[in-house]
């Protein structure tokens, strides 16, 4: 029975992942997410029926357009696969619980953001607003898990503090950066995103997520510069690092923090 839930979540995740590709790209391009249907960018062949099955179609078609044989980018398939795996992983970590709803929403937000941030280095406001509403509503009914809390206050207050802290801290970093470097060091999308994350994660896990995101971002950036994948002054989208760091924080944050404090004593 259990295996059926995993299979189901994998398929649902792959389908949502396919939809999130469309949302992440088309909203940023200012296009409708329903019309026209997907078509080959080269020959305009309209992709229909069995060619639209997430993940599998990519392999069935051998990664090429059926008509003109132009290579299809692997990134769509990778995002479908990542969404499917994260849906399954969320269930593995949380089981059939109310918190699973929050986890699936967070995963969805992260996939859409990563798609548009990697392609266009933009996180669209409309996407953030939709998920702000959805996640605020969920945190009103689904309490912040007890091990996420910091101040032993009511869960809703803990979420509120997290949200204000996340938004405020990044806004402050951006403000100081603007004065010191006289340029935008923090994208507006990243600042708003941390406001939403604060509500989901609470104070301490938001702080952990920011720490991990900076660590991951600088590490990967440094490796890319050293291996000459990018130049020293190439801007790197920060969104995907925030997403990865926040997932680690969400699933393992309380353990990581208690492990760290055990090292100190
Ligand atoms: Zn084609």
mmCIF file of N, CA and C in Angstrom, residues 44-128:
data_model
loop_
_atom_site.group_PDB
_atom_site.id
_atom_site.type_symbol
_atom_site.label_atom_id
_atom_site.label_comp_id
_atom_site.label_asym_id
_atom_site.label_seq_id
_atom_site.Cartn_x
_atom_site.Cartn_y
_atom_site.Cartn_z
ATOM 1 N N UNK A 44 8.271 24.672 -34.621
ATOM 2 C CA UNK A 44 6.891 25.026 -34.298
ATOM 3 C C UNK A 44 5.953 23.835 -34.188
ATOM 4 N N UNK A 45 6.500 22.613 -34.292
ATOM 5 C CA UNK A 45 5.679 21.402 -34.162
ATOM 6 C C UNK A 45 4.961 21.412 -32.814
ATOM 7 N N UNK A 46 3.633 21.297 -32.843
ATOM 8 C CA UNK A 46 2.868 21.331 -31.608
ATOM 9 C C UNK A 46 3.013 20.001 -30.860
ATOM 10 N N UNK A 47 3.408 20.099 -29.574
ATOM 11 C CA UNK A 47 3.685 18.885 -28.809
ATOM 12 C C UNK A 47 2.385 18.399 -28.177
ATOM 13 N N UNK A 48 1.972 17.187 -28.535
ATOM 14 C CA UNK A 48 0.655 16.694 -28.112
ATOM 15 C C UNK A 48 0.731 15.278 -27.584
ATOM 16 N N UNK A 49 -0.322 14.894 -26.853
ATOM 17 C CA UNK A 49 -0.531 13.507 -26.440
ATOM 18 C C UNK A 49 0.649 12.889 -25.730
ATOM 19 N N UNK A 50 1.115 11.762 -26.281
ATOM 20 C CA UNK A 50 2.148 10.989 -25.587
ATOM 21 C C UNK A 50 3.481 11.726 -25.504
ATOM 22 N N UNK A 51 3.658 12.770 -26.335
ATOM 23 C CA UNK A 51 4.916 13.532 -26.280
ATOM 24 C C UNK A 51 4.965 14.438 -25.053
ATOM 25 N N UNK A 52 3.820 14.547 -24.351
ATOM 26 C CA UNK A 52 3.720 15.457 -23.214
ATOM 27 C C UNK A 52 3.876 14.761 -21.854
ATOM 28 N N UNK A 53 4.046 13.432 -21.862
ATOM 29 C CA UNK A 53 4.166 12.725 -20.579
ATOM 30 C C UNK A 53 5.474 13.159 -19.905
ATOM 31 N N UNK A 54 5.377 13.716 -18.676
ATOM 32 C CA UNK A 54 6.599 14.202 -18.029
ATOM 33 C C UNK A 54 7.651 13.090 -17.917
ATOM 34 N N UNK A 55 8.900 13.485 -17.939
ATOM 35 C CA UNK A 55 10.074 12.620 -17.802
ATOM 36 C C UNK A 55 10.147 11.551 -18.904
ATOM 37 N N UNK A 56 9.112 10.684 -19.003
ATOM 38 C CA UNK A 56 9.168 9.528 -19.912
ATOM 39 C C UNK A 56 9.267 9.946 -21.380
ATOM 40 N N UNK A 57 8.488 10.972 -21.759
ATOM 41 C CA UNK A 57 8.502 11.405 -23.154
ATOM 42 C C UNK A 57 9.903 11.796 -23.594
ATOM 43 N N UNK A 58 10.622 12.436 -22.673
ATOM 44 C CA UNK A 58 11.974 12.866 -23.004
ATOM 45 C C UNK A 58 12.813 11.673 -23.479
ATOM 46 N N UNK A 59 12.684 10.562 -22.754
ATOM 47 C CA UNK A 59 13.471 9.378 -23.114
ATOM 48 C C UNK A 59 12.885 8.669 -24.332
ATOM 49 N N UNK A 60 11.536 8.622 -24.421
ATOM 50 C CA UNK A 60 10.890 8.001 -25.579
ATOM 51 C C UNK A 60 11.301 8.706 -26.869
ATOM 52 N N UNK A 61 11.421 10.050 -26.774
ATOM 53 C CA UNK A 61 11.768 10.827 -27.965
ATOM 54 C C UNK A 61 13.282 10.908 -28.168
ATOM 55 N N UNK A 62 14.029 10.309 -27.243
ATOM 56 C CA UNK A 62 15.488 10.353 -27.341
ATOM 57 C C UNK A 62 16.028 11.768 -27.194
ATOM 58 N N UNK A 63 15.273 12.634 -26.465
ATOM 59 C CA UNK A 63 15.718 14.004 -26.243
ATOM 60 C C UNK A 63 15.690 14.869 -27.487
ATOM 61 N N UNK A 64 14.874 14.473 -28.489
ATOM 62 C CA UNK A 64 14.802 15.266 -29.732
ATOM 63 C C UNK A 64 13.356 15.559 -30.112
ATOM 64 N N UNK A 65 13.160 16.658 -30.875
ATOM 65 C CA UNK A 65 11.834 16.955 -31.410
ATOM 66 C C UNK A 65 11.473 15.860 -32.417
ATOM 67 N N UNK A 66 10.200 15.384 -32.383
ATOM 68 C CA UNK A 66 9.796 14.257 -33.238
ATOM 69 C C UNK A 66 9.856 14.646 -34.718
ATOM 70 N N UNK A 67 9.611 15.924 -35.009
ATOM 71 C CA UNK A 67 9.569 16.372 -36.394
ATOM 72 C C UNK A 67 10.952 16.746 -36.945
ATOM 73 N N UNK A 68 11.591 17.730 -36.292
ATOM 74 C CA UNK A 68 12.821 18.265 -36.890
ATOM 75 C C UNK A 68 14.091 17.728 -36.245
ATOM 76 N N UNK A 69 13.923 16.876 -35.220
ATOM 77 C CA UNK A 69 15.067 16.231 -34.557
ATOM 78 C C UNK A 69 16.009 17.211 -33.833
ATOM 79 N N UNK A 70 15.531 18.447 -33.592
ATOM 80 C CA UNK A 70 16.333 19.369 -32.780
ATOM 81 C C UNK A 70 16.385 18.843 -31.349
ATOM 82 N N UNK A 71 17.541 18.983 -30.726
ATOM 83 C CA UNK A 71 17.678 18.508 -29.344
ATOM 84 C C UNK A 71 16.791 19.335 -28.406
ATOM 85 N N UNK A 72 16.098 18.616 -27.499
ATOM 86 C CA UNK A 72 15.304 19.300 -26.473
ATOM 87 C C UNK A 72 16.213 19.450 -25.259
ATOM 88 N N UNK A 73 16.225 20.640 -24.648
ATOM 89 C CA UNK A 73 17.066 20.861 -23.473
ATOM 90 C C UNK A 73 16.674 19.876 -22.366
ATOM 91 N N UNK A 74 17.687 19.341 -21.673
ATOM 92 C CA UNK A 74 17.406 18.389 -20.592
ATOM 93 C C UNK A 74 16.808 19.072 -19.374
ATOM 94 N N UNK A 75 16.888 20.424 -19.329
ATOM 95 C CA UNK A 75 16.519 21.091 -18.067
ATOM 96 C C UNK A 75 15.048 20.900 -17.696
ATOM 97 N N UNK A 76 14.172 20.801 -18.718
ATOM 98 C CA UNK A 76 12.746 20.590 -18.407
ATOM 99 C C UNK A 76 12.552 19.257 -17.711
ATOM 100 N N UNK A 77 13.196 18.228 -18.284
ATOM 101 C CA UNK A 77 13.081 16.889 -17.715
ATOM 102 C C UNK A 77 13.689 16.853 -16.306
ATOM 103 N N UNK A 78 14.817 17.564 -16.117
ATOM 104 C CA UNK A 78 15.466 17.565 -14.806
ATOM 105 C C UNK A 78 14.554 18.209 -13.755
ATOM 106 N N UNK A 79 13.896 19.316 -14.119
ATOM 107 C CA UNK A 79 12.993 19.957 -13.158
ATOM 108 C C UNK A 79 11.783 19.076 -12.849
ATOM 109 N N UNK A 80 11.299 18.314 -13.856
ATOM 110 C CA UNK A 80 10.195 17.372 -13.600
ATOM 111 C C UNK A 80 10.635 16.298 -12.628
ATOM 112 N N UNK A 81 11.840 15.786 -12.854
ATOM 113 C CA UNK A 81 12.378 14.724 -12.012
ATOM 114 C C UNK A 81 12.619 15.228 -10.583
ATOM 115 N N UNK A 82 13.200 16.432 -10.470
ATOM 116 C CA UNK A 82 13.481 17.008 -9.152
ATOM 117 C C UNK A 82 12.178 17.221 -8.379
ATOM 118 N N UNK A 83 11.150 17.750 -9.051
ATOM 119 C CA UNK A 83 9.863 17.957 -8.378
ATOM 120 C C UNK A 83 9.296 16.621 -7.901
ATOM 121 N N UNK A 84 9.319 15.613 -8.783
ATOM 122 C CA UNK A 84 8.788 14.294 -8.427
ATOM 123 C C UNK A 84 9.522 13.729 -7.206
ATOM 124 N N UNK A 85 10.854 13.820 -7.220
ATOM 125 C CA UNK A 85 11.648 13.266 -6.118
ATOM 126 C C UNK A 85 11.404 14.035 -4.816
ATOM 127 N N UNK A 86 11.249 15.361 -4.926
ATOM 128 C CA UNK A 86 11.020 16.154 -3.711
ATOM 129 C C UNK A 86 9.625 15.898 -3.135
ATOM 130 N N UNK A 87 8.640 15.626 -3.996
ATOM 131 C CA UNK A 87 7.301 15.254 -3.507
ATOM 132 C C UNK A 87 7.398 13.943 -2.720
ATOM 133 N N UNK A 88 8.097 12.975 -3.294
ATOM 134 C CA UNK A 88 8.262 11.681 -2.631
ATOM 135 C C UNK A 88 9.040 11.851 -1.323
ATOM 136 N N UNK A 89 10.105 12.663 -1.385
ATOM 137 C CA UNK A 89 10.955 12.876 -0.210
ATOM 138 C C UNK A 89 10.189 13.541 0.936
ATOM 139 N N UNK A 90 9.336 14.513 0.583
ATOM 140 C CA UNK A 90 8.544 15.197 1.606
ATOM 141 C C UNK A 90 7.665 14.198 2.347
ATOM 142 N N UNK A 91 7.057 13.261 1.586
ATOM 143 C CA UNK A 91 6.213 12.244 2.219
ATOM 144 C C UNK A 91 7.056 11.310 3.078
ATOM 145 N N UNK A 92 8.229 10.967 2.574
ATOM 146 C CA UNK A 92 9.134 10.098 3.325
ATOM 147 C C UNK A 92 9.486 10.727 4.673
ATOM 148 N N UNK A 93 9.698 12.060 4.693
ATOM 149 C CA UNK A 93 10.106 12.753 5.908
ATOM 150 C C UNK A 93 8.928 13.034 6.841
ATOM 151 N N UNK A 94 7.753 13.336 6.262
ATOM 152 C CA UNK A 94 6.652 13.845 7.087
ATOM 153 C C UNK A 94 5.475 12.891 7.198
ATOM 154 N N UNK A 95 5.392 11.891 6.313
ATOM 155 C CA UNK A 95 4.243 10.987 6.314
ATOM 156 C C UNK A 95 2.976 11.728 5.935
ATOM 157 N N UNK A 96 1.830 11.061 6.085
ATOM 158 C CA UNK A 96 0.561 11.713 5.765
ATOM 159 C C UNK A 96 0.169 12.626 6.917
ATOM 160 N N UNK A 97 0.695 13.871 6.893
ATOM 161 C CA UNK A 97 0.391 14.806 7.965
ATOM 162 C C UNK A 97 -0.031 16.123 7.343
ATOM 163 N N UNK A 98 -0.580 17.012 8.158
ATOM 164 C CA UNK A 98 -0.958 18.332 7.657
ATOM 165 C C UNK A 98 0.272 19.090 7.161
ATOM 166 N N UNK A 99 1.404 18.881 7.864
ATOM 167 C CA UNK A 99 2.635 19.578 7.501
ATOM 168 C C UNK A 99 3.071 19.221 6.080
ATOM 169 N N UNK A 100 2.650 18.045 5.586
ATOM 170 C CA UNK A 100 2.995 17.644 4.220
ATOM 171 C C UNK A 100 2.457 18.662 3.205
ATOM 172 N N UNK A 101 1.309 19.261 3.504
ATOM 173 C CA UNK A 101 0.739 20.285 2.611
ATOM 174 C C UNK A 101 1.716 21.466 2.507
ATOM 175 N N UNK A 102 2.230 21.903 3.666
ATOM 176 C CA UNK A 102 3.189 23.009 3.685
ATOM 177 C C UNK A 102 4.431 22.629 2.881
ATOM 178 N N UNK A 103 4.926 21.412 3.105
ATOM 179 C CA UNK A 103 6.146 20.965 2.417
ATOM 180 C C UNK A 103 5.950 20.970 0.901
ATOM 181 N N UNK A 104 4.802 20.463 0.420
ATOM 182 C CA UNK A 104 4.562 20.399 -1.026
ATOM 183 C C UNK A 104 4.433 21.804 -1.622
ATOM 184 N N UNK A 105 3.838 22.722 -0.858
ATOM 185 C CA UNK A 105 3.755 24.117 -1.319
ATOM 186 C C UNK A 105 5.154 24.730 -1.430
ATOM 187 N N UNK A 106 5.972 24.473 -0.400
ATOM 188 C CA UNK A 106 7.333 25.018 -0.390
ATOM 189 C C UNK A 106 8.136 24.465 -1.564
ATOM 190 N N UNK A 107 8.046 23.162 -1.792
ATOM 191 C CA UNK A 107 8.746 22.537 -2.918
ATOM 192 C C UNK A 107 8.288 23.179 -4.233
ATOM 193 N N UNK A 108 6.977 23.373 -4.373
ATOM 194 C CA UNK A 108 6.428 23.973 -5.588
ATOM 195 C C UNK A 108 6.993 25.370 -5.822
ATOM 196 N N UNK A 109 6.976 26.179 -4.752
ATOM 197 C CA UNK A 109 7.523 27.536 -4.853
ATOM 198 C C UNK A 109 8.983 27.492 -5.290
ATOM 199 N N UNK A 110 9.757 26.585 -4.692
ATOM 200 C CA UNK A 110 11.181 26.505 -4.973
ATOM 201 C C UNK A 110 11.462 26.106 -6.421
ATOM 202 N N UNK A 111 10.670 25.175 -6.953
ATOM 203 C CA UNK A 111 10.897 24.746 -8.336
ATOM 204 C C UNK A 111 10.602 25.901 -9.294
ATOM 205 N N UNK A 112 9.473 26.571 -9.100
ATOM 206 C CA UNK A 112 9.103 27.674 -9.997
ATOM 207 C C UNK A 112 10.159 28.785 -9.946
ATOM 208 N N UNK A 113 10.590 29.128 -8.725
ATOM 209 C CA UNK A 113 11.599 30.171 -8.557
ATOM 210 C C UNK A 113 12.910 29.792 -9.242
ATOM 211 N N UNK A 114 13.326 28.532 -9.050
ATOM 212 C CA UNK A 114 14.603 28.104 -9.632
ATOM 213 C C UNK A 114 14.534 28.139 -11.156
ATOM 214 N N UNK A 115 13.390 27.711 -11.724
ATOM 215 C CA UNK A 115 13.225 27.746 -13.182
ATOM 216 C C UNK A 115 13.408 29.176 -13.695
ATOM 217 N N UNK A 116 12.699 30.136 -13.095
ATOM 218 C CA UNK A 116 12.756 31.495 -13.653
ATOM 219 C C UNK A 116 14.045 32.215 -13.265
ATOM 220 N N UNK A 117 14.586 31.923 -12.075
ATOM 221 C CA UNK A 117 15.811 32.609 -11.661
ATOM 222 C C UNK A 117 17.014 32.116 -12.469
ATOM 223 N N UNK A 118 17.055 30.815 -12.761
ATOM 224 C CA UNK A 118 18.165 30.278 -13.559
ATOM 225 C C UNK A 118 18.097 30.762 -15.002
ATOM 226 N N UNK A 119 16.873 30.920 -15.539
ATOM 227 C CA UNK A 119 16.722 31.321 -16.935
ATOM 228 C C UNK A 119 16.849 32.839 -17.100
ATOM 229 N N UNK A 120 16.197 33.602 -16.223
ATOM 230 C CA UNK A 120 16.112 35.054 -16.432
ATOM 231 C C UNK A 120 16.670 35.886 -15.274
ATOM 232 N N UNK A 121 17.144 35.246 -14.193
ATOM 233 C CA UNK A 121 17.607 35.964 -13.001
ATOM 234 C C UNK A 121 16.529 36.898 -12.448
ATOM 235 N N UNK A 122 15.279 36.456 -12.534
ATOM 236 C CA UNK A 122 14.172 37.257 -11.999
ATOM 237 C C UNK A 122 13.284 36.332 -11.173
ATOM 238 N N UNK A 123 12.810 36.838 -10.027
ATOM 239 C CA UNK A 123 11.763 36.139 -9.298
ATOM 240 C C UNK A 123 10.533 37.029 -9.375
ATOM 241 N N UNK A 124 9.518 36.583 -10.115
ATOM 242 C CA UNK A 124 8.348 37.432 -10.374
ATOM 243 C C UNK A 124 7.506 37.655 -9.118
ATOM 244 N N UNK A 125 7.057 38.912 -8.931
ATOM 245 C CA UNK A 125 6.233 39.270 -7.776
ATOM 246 C C UNK A 125 4.953 38.447 -7.693
ATOM 247 N N UNK A 126 4.313 38.216 -8.860
ATOM 248 C CA UNK A 126 3.021 37.538 -8.834
ATOM 249 C C UNK A 126 3.152 36.128 -8.248
ATOM 250 N N UNK A 127 4.285 35.460 -8.546
ATOM 251 C CA UNK A 127 4.518 34.120 -7.999
ATOM 252 C C UNK A 127 4.689 34.200 -6.481
ATOM 253 N N UNK A 128 5.455 35.205 -6.039
ATOM 254 C CA UNK A 128 5.684 35.376 -4.600
ATOM 255 C C UNK A 128 4.380 35.707 -3.878
#
